[in-house]
Coordinates of C-alpha atoms in Angstrom, one line a residue:
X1 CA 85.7 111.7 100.8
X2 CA 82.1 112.5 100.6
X3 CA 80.3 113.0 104.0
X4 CA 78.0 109.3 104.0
X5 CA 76.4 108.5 107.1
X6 CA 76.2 105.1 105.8
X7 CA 79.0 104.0 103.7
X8 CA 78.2 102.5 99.9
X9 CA 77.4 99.3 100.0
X10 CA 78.7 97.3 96.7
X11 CA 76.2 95.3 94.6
X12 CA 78.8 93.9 92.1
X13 CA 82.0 92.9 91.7
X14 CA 84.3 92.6 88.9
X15 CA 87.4 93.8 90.2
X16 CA 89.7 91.7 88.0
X17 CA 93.4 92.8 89.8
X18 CA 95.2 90.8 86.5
X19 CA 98.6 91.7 88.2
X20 CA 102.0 91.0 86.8
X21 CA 104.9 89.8 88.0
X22 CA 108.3 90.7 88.6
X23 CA 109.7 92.1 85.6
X24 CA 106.2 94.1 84.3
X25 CA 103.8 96.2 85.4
X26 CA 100.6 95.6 86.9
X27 CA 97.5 95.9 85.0
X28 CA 94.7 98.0 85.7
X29 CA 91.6 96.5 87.6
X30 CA 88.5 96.9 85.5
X31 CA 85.0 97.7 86.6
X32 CA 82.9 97.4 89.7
X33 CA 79.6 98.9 89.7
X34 CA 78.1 100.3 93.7
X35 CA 75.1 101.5 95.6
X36 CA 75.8 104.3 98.2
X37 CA 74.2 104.3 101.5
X38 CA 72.0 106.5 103.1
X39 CA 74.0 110.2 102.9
X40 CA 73.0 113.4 104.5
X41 CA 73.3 114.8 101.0
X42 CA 72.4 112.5 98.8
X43 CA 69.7 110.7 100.2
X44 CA 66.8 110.3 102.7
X45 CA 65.2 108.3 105.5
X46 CA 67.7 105.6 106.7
X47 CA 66.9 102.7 105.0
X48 CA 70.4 102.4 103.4
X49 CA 69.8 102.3 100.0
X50 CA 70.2 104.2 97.0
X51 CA 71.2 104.1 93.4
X52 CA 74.4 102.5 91.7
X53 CA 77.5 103.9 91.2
X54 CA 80.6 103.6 89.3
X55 CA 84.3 102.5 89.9
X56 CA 84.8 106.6 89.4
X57 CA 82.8 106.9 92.7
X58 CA 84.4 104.2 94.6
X59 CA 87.9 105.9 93.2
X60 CA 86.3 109.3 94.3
X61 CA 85.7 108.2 97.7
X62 CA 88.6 106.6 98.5
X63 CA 91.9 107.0 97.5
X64 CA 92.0 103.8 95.2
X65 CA 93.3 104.2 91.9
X66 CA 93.3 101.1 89.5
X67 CA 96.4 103.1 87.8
X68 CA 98.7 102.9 90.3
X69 CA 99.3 99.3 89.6
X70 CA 100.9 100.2 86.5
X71 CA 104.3 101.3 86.1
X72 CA 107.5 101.4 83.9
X73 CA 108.9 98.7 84.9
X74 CA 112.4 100.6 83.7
X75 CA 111.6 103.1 86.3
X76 CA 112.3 100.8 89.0
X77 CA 115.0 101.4 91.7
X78 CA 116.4 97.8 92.6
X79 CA 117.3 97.4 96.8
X80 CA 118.6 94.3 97.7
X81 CA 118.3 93.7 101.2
X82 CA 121.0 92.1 103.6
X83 CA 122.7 92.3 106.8
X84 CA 125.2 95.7 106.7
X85 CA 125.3 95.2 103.1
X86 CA 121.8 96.5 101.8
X87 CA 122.6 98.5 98.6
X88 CA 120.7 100.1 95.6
X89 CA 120.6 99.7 91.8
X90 CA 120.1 102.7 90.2
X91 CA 119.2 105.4 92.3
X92 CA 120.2 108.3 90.5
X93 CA 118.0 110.8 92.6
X94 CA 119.4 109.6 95.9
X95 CA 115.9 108.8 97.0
X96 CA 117.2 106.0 98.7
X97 CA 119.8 106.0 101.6
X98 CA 121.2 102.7 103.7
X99 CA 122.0 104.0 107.4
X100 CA 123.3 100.3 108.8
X101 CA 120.1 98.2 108.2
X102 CA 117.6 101.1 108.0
X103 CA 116.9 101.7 104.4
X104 CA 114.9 105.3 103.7
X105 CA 113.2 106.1 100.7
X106 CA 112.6 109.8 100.9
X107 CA 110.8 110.0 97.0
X108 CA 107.8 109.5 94.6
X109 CA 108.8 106.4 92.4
X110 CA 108.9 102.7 92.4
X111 CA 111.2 100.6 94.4
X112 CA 111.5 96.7 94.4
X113 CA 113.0 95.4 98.1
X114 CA 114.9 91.9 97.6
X115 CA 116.4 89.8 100.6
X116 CA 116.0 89.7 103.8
X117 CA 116.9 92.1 107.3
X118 CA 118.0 89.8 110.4
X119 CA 117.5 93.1 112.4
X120 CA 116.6 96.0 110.3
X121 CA 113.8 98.2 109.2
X122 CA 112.6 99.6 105.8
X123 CA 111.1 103.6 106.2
X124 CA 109.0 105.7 103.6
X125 CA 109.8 109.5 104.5
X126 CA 108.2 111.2 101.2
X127 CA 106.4 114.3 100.3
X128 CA 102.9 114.6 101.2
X129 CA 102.1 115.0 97.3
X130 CA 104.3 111.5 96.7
X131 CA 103.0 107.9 95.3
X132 CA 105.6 105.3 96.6
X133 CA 105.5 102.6 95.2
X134 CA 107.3 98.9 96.9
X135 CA 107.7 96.0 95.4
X136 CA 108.4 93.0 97.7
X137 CA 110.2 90.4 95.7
X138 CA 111.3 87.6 97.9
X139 CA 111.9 90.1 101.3
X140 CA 112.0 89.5 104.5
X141 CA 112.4 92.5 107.5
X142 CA 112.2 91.7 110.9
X143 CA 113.2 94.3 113.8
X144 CA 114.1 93.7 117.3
X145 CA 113.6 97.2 118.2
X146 CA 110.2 97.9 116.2
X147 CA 107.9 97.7 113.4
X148 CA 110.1 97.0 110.1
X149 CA 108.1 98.6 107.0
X150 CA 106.9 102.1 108.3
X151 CA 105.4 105.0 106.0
X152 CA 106.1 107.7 108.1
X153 CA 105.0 110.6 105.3
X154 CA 103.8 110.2 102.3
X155 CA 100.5 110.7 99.9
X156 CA 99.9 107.1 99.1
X157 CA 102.1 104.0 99.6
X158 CA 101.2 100.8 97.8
X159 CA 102.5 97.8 98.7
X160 CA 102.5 95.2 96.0
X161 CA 103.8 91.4 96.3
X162 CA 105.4 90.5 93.5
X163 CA 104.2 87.3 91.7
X164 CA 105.4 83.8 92.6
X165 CA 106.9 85.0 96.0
X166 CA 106.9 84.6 99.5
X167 CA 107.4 87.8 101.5
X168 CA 107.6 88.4 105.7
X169 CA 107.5 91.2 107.7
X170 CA 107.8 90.1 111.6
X171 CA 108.3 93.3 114.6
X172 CA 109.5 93.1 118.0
X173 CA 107.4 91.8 121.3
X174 CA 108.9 95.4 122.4
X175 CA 109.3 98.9 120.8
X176 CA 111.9 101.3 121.9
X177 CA 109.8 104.5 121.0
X178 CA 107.0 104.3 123.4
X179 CA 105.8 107.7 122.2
X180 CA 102.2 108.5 121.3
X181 CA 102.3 108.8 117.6
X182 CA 105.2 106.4 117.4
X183 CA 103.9 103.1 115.3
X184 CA 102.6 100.4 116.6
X185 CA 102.2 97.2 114.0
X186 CA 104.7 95.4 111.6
X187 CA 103.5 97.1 109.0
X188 CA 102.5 100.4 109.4
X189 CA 101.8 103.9 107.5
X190 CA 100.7 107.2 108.3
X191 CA 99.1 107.9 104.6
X192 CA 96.6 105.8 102.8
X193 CA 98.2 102.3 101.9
X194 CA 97.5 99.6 99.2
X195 CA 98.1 96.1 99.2
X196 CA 98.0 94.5 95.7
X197 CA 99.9 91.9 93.6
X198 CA 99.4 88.1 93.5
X199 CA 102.4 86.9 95.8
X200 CA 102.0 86.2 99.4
X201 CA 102.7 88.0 102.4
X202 CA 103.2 86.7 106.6
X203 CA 103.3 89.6 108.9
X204 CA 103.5 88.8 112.4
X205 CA 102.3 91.5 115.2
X206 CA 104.2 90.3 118.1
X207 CA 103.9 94.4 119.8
X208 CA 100.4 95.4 119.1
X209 CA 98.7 95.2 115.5
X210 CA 100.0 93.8 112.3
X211 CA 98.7 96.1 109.9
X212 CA 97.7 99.6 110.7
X213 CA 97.2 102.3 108.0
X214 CA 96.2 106.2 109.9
X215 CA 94.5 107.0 107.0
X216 CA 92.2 104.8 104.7
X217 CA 93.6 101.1 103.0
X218 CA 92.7 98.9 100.5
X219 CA 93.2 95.6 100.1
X220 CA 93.1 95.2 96.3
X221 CA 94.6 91.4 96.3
X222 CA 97.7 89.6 97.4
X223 CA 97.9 86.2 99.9
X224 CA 98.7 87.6 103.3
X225 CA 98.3 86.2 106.5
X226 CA 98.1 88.1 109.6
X227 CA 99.7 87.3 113.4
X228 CA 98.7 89.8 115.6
X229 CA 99.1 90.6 119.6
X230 CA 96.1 92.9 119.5
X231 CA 94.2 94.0 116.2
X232 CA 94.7 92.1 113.1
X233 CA 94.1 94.9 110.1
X234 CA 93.2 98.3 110.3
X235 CA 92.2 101.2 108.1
X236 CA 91.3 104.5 110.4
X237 CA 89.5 106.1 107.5
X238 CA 87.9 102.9 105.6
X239 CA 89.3 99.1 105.6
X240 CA 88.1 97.9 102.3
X241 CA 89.0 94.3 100.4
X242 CA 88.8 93.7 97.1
X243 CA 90.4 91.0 96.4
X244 CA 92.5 88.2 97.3
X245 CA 92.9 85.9 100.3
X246 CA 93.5 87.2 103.5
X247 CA 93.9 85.0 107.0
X248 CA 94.0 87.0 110.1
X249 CA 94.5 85.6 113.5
X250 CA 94.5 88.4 116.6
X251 CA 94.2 88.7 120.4
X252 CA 91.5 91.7 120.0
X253 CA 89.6 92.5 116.5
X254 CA 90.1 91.1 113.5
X255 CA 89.7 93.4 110.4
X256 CA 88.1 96.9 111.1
X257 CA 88.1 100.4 111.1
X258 CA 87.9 102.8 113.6
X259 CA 87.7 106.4 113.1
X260 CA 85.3 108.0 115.3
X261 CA 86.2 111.6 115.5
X262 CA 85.5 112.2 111.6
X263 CA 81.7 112.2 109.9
X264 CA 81.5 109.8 107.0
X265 CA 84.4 107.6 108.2
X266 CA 85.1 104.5 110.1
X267 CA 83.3 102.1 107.5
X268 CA 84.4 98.8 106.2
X269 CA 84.0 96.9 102.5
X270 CA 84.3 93.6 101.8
X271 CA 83.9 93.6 98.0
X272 CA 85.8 90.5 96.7
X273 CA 88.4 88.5 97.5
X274 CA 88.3 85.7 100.9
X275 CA 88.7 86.9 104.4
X276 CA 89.1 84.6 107.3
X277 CA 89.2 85.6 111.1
X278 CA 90.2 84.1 114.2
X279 CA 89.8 87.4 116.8
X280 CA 89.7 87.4 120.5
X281 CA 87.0 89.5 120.3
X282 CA 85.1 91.7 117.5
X283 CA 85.8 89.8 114.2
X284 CA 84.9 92.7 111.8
X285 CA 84.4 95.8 113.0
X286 CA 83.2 99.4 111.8
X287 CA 82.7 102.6 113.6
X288 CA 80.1 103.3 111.6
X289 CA 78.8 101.1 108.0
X290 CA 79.8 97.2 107.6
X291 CA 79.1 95.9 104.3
X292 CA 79.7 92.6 102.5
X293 CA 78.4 92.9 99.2
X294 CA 80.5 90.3 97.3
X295 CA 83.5 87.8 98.4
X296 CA 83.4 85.7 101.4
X297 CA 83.6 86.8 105.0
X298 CA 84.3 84.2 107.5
X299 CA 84.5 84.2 111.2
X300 CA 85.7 81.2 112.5
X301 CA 85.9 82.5 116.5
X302 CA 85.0 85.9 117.9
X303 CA 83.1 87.6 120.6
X304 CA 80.6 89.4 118.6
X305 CA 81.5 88.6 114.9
X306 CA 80.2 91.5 112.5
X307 CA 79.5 94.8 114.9
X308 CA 78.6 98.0 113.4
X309 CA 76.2 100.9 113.7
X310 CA 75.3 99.9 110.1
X311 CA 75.5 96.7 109.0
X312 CA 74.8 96.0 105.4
X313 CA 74.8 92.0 103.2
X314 CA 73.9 92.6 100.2
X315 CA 75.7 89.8 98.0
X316 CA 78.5 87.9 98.9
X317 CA 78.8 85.1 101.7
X318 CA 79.4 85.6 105.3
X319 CA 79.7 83.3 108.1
X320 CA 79.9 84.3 111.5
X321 CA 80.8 82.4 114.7
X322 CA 80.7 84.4 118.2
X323 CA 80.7 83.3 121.9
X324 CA 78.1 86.4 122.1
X325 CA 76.4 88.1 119.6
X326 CA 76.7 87.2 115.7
X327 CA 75.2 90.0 113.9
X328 CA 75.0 93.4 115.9
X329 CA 74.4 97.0 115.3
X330 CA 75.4 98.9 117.6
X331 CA 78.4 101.1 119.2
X332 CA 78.9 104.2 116.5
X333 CA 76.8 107.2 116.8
X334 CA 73.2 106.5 119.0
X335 CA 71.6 109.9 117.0
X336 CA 68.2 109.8 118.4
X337 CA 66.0 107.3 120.0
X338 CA 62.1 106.4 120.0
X339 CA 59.8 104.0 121.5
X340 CA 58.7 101.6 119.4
X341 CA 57.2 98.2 119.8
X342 CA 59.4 95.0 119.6
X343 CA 57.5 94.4 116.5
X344 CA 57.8 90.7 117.2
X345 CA 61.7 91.0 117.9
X346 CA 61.3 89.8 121.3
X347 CA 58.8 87.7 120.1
X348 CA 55.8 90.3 121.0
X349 CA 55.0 92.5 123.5
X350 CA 56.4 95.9 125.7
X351 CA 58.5 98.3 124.0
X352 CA 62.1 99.1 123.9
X353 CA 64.5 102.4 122.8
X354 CA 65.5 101.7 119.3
X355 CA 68.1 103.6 118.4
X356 CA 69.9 104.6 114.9
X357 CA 70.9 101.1 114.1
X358 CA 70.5 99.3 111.2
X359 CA 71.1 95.4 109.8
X360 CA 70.0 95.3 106.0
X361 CA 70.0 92.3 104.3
X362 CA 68.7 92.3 100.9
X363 CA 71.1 89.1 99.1
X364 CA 74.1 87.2 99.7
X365 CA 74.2 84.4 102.1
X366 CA 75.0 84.8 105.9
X367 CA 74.9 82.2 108.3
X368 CA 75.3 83.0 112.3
X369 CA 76.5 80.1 115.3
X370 CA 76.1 82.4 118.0
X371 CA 76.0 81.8 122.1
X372 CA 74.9 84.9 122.6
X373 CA 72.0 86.6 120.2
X374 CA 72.4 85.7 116.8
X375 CA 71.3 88.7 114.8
X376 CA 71.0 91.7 117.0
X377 CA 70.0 95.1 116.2
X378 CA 69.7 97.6 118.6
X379 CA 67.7 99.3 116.1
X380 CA 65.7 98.3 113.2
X381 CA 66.6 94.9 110.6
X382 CA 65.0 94.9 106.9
X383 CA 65.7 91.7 104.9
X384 CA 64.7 92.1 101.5
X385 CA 66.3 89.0 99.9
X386 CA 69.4 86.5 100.5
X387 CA 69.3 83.4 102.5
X388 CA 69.7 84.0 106.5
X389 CA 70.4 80.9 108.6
X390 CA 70.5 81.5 112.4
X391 CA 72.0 78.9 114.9
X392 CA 71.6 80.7 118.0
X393 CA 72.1 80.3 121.7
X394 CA 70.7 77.3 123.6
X395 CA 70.2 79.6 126.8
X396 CA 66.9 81.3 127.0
X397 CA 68.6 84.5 128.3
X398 CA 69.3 85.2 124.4
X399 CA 67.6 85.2 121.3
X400 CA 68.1 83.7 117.1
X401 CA 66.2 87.1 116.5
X402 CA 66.5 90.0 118.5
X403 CA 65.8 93.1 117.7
X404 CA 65.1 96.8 119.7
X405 CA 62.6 98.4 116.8
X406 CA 61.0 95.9 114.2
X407 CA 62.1 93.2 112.1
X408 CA 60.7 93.3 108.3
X409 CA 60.9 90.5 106.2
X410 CA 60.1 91.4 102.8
X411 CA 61.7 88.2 101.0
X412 CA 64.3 86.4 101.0
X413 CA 64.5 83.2 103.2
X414 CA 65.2 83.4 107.0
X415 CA 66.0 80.4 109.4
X416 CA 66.4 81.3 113.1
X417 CA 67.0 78.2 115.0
X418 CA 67.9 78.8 118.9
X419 CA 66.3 78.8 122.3
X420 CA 62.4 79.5 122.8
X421 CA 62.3 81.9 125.4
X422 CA 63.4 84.9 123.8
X423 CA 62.7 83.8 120.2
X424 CA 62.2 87.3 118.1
X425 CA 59.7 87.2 115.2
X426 CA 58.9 89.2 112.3
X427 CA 56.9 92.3 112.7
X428 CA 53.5 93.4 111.4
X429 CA 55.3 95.3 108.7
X430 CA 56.5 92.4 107.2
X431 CA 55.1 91.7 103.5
X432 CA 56.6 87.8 103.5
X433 CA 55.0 85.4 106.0
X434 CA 56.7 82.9 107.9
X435 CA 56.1 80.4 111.2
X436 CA 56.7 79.8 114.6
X437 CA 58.1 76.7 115.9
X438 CA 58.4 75.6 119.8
X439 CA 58.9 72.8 120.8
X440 CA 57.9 71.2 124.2
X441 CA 61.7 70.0 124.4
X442 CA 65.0 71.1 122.6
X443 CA 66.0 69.3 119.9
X444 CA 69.1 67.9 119.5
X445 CA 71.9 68.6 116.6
X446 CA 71.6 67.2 113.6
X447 CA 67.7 67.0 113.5
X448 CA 65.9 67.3 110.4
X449 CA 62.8 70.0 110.7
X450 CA 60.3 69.9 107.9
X451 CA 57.2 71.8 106.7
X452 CA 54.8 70.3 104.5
X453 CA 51.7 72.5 102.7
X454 CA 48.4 71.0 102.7
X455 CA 48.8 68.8 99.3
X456 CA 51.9 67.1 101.2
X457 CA 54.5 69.2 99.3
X458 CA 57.5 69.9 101.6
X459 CA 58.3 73.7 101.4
X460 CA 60.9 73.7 104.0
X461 CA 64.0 72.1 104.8
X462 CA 66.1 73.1 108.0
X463 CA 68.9 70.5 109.9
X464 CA 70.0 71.9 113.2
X465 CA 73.8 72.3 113.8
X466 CA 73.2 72.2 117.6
X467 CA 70.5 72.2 120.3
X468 CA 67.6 74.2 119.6
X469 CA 64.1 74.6 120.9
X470 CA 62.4 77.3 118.4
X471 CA 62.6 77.6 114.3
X472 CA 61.5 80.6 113.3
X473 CA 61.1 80.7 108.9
X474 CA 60.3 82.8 106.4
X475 CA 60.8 82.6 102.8
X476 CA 58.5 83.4 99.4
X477 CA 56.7 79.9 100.2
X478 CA 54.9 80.3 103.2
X479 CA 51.7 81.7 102.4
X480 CA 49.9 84.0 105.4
X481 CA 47.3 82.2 106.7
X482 CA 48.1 78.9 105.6
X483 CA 48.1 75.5 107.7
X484 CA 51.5 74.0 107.4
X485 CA 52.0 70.5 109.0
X486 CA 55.9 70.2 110.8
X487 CA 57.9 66.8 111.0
X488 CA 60.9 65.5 112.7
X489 CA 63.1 63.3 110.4
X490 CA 63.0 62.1 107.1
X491 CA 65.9 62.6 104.6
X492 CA 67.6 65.8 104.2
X493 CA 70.5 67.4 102.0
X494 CA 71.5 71.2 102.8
X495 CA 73.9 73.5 102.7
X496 CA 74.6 75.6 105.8
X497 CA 71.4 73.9 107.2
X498 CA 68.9 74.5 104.2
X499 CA 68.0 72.4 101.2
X500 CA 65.4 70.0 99.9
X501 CA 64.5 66.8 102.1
X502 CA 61.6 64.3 101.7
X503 CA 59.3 62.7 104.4
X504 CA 60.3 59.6 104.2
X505 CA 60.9 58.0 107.6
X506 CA 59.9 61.4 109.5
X507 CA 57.3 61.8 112.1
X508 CA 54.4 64.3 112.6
X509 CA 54.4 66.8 114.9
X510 CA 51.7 68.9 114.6
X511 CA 50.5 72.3 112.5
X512 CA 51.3 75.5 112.4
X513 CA 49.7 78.4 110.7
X514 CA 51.3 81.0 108.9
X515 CA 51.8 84.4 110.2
X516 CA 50.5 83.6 113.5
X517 CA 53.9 84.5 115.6
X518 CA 53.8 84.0 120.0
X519 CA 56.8 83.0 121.6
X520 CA 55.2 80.0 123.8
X521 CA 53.4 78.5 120.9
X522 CA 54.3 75.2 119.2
X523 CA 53.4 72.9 117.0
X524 CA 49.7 72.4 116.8
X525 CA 49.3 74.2 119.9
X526 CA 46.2 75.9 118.7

């Protein structure tokens, strides 16, 4: 893999996984075009951006290949799995070998696992050069000693569920091999692994993880729901998804990955496909880039939902929920620091250490309920474009906005709805204008904010999901300078708090004028 600072960040996606079922073989994916991210060789500065890319590129900097979902289906070596009486149909190579209930497959090839294991466990022991391939049709492993589908060696494993069934893979609460490179998830693999196909998959973590690939892994489609003790998925090198639907409950983070020791790694991809966590603490994680650029990301409960060095939305939709932060860049490598002003992220004034952390936002949707501060960068923030929506804290010891260095809003539309004490602002360097709004008491959920222009027009639309004493807006029509008049009220229809509404019924608050951003001012508080 190339050495990126930042990881790519994917603009497009048409990653069509037309999978087939159990007697054929799947069918290439075709086309998905991506923009890399800031790399110390191919790029500058740290903005994140740079130019698109092909599916050759993603395939070059992973280890993703669209071809090995297709097969000869006449290739494949049939294992039916049962209790003491596992066999396999043909297996002319002797690749495969049934010790009790431990099945090994010690070859390159394609095998499709039937059945079910009361007590067993399935092991890949290949050739560092070997592709195995395994075909879940209808199987079910669970061990009550430890993890029951482990790649111990290979180049690449792929795991594809076969079409139309329903597959489980459940460890034990306690493994016998305690020892430190001894797995530690119900399914796990010491090579890159791939999960693909259209069936489903329930893999419970009752030890520790329940998916944990050492090197990089893709999730290119498949229904699988995740059970874990501790983390939920996990790709050292990269965690990327593609496709499908995948649920994932866990007692520590949700979907992540985690390399730190190796430059260019520990960045995670959401690229397609639905992801839903429920994590005891970091919902999506990344050492070092984060980037939802197409799909759906959603974190229904977390302590901090999306937390990276880097964190990138450039299409797609993401929804965060977090007892503390929602959005924050941090963690990873600090590089260097400098003093800069807050730039209006803590709403004006003194200076803090900004450090090499970055949250770009330039399309997509992402919407933050956050206790704690709901878009947090410990560095810089650029929003370019996408809708932003903010519901954050209700205790003044946090912030909707907060960020070290500046925030620069160059389009898009940005709602920050949360407590007025610490209530962060775009910065000077911001080419979009946008307003202030505090108000003498909080408001309470469910209240309809408005902003009318001087002809009575309303430009702005916002309904409160909980208690909040500051809006802060910005969107292509506010006009700098400009005296907008807020209400209270009146009829509203949104989506995740944003629509159209009219003034009927509402009541006048005051005026506010564009661009002019101090955290104690409100409503006609000239």
């Amino acid at each position: 893999m190339k050495s990126f600072r930042t990881y790519l960040s994917v603009t497009a996606l048409a990653l069509a996984v037309g999978l087939a079922g159990c007697s054929a073989a799947g069918t290439a994916s075709t086309g998905t075009s991506i923009t890399g991210g800031t790399s110390t060789s191919a790029a500058s500065g740290s903005s994140g951006t740079a130019e698109a890319v092909s599916l050759d590129t993603l395939s070059a900097d992973t280890h993703y290949d669209a071809d090995d979902l297709t097969w000869d289906a006449a290739s494949e070596v049939a294992v039916p799995l049962a209790d003491d009486a596992s066999t396999v149909t043909p297996d002319s190579s002797g690749a495969v070998k049934v010790d009790g209930d431990t099945v090994t497959i010690s070859a390159a090839g394609t095998y499709r696992l039937s059945g079910s294991l009361t007590d067993g466990r399935v092991v890949v022991a290949a050739g560092e050069d070997d592709v195995v391939r395994i075909i879940l049709d209808g199987a079910d492993v669970t061990s009550s000693t430890g993890a029951p589908l482990v790649v111990q060696s290979a180049n690449e494993a792929i795991v594809f569920l076969a079409e139309g069934t329903s597959n489980a893979l459940a460890d034990a609460a306690s493994y016998t091999d305690q020892s430190d490179d001894a797995p530690n998830a119900a399914l796990y693999s010491m090579a890159d692994l791939t999960i693909a196909g259209t069936g489903s998959l329930t893999v419970d973590g009752n030890y520790n993880d329940g998916i944990s690939a050492k090197d990089g892994l893709v999730l290119a489609a498949g229904n699988v729901t995740v059970d874990a003790k501790d983390d939920g998925i996990v790709g050292k090198d990269y965690a990327v998804l593609l496709d499908g639907d995948y649920q994932v409950t866990a007692g520590d983070d949700g979907f992540k990955s985690d390399n730190e020791e190796d430059e260019g790694r520990g960045w995670v991809l959401i690229n397609g496909g639905n992801l839903t966590v429920s994590a005891g603490d970091d919902g999506i994680k990344a050492f070092n880039t984060l980037t939802v650029a197409a799909g759906s990301a959603t974190v229904k409960e977390s302590e901090e939902g999306l937390e990276a060095q880097h964190i990138v939305i450039s299409g797609g939709t993401a929804s965060v929920t977090s007892n503390d932060d929602g959005v924050n860049a941090s963690g990873g490598s600090t590089g260097t620091t400098s003093q800069g002003g807050m730039g209006g992220g803590m709403g004006g004034g003194g200076e803090m250490a900004a450090g090499d952390y970055t949250v770009e936002i330039s399309g997509g949707s992402l919407t933050i309920n956050s206790q704690g501060d709901g878009l947090d960068s410990n560095g810089s923030a650029t929003i370019t474009g996408g809708t932003v929506v903010v519901n954050g804290p209700t205790n003044d010891g946090n912030g909707a906005l907060d960020v070290n260095g500046e925030l620069v809003v160059n389009g898009g539309t940005v709602a920050a709805a949360g407590s007025s004490a610490m209530a962060g602002t775009p910065g000077m360097s911001s080419a979009q204008s946008g307003v202030q709004l505090t108000f003498g008491s909080a408001l309470p959920a469910g209240t309809t904010i408005q902003l009318a222009d001087s002809g009575g027009a309303v430009v702005a639309t916002f309904v409160t999901s909980k208690q909040a004493a500051s809006l802060v807006y910005s969107s292509a029509a506010i006009t700098a300078g400009e005296e907008y008049t807020v209400y209270t009220g009146g009829t509203a229809k949104v989506t995740a708090g944003l629509g159209e509404g009219t003034l009927d019924g509402a009541q006048e608050q005051g005026t506010v004028t564009a661009g002019e951003y101090t955290a104690a001012r409100g409503p006609g508080g000239r």
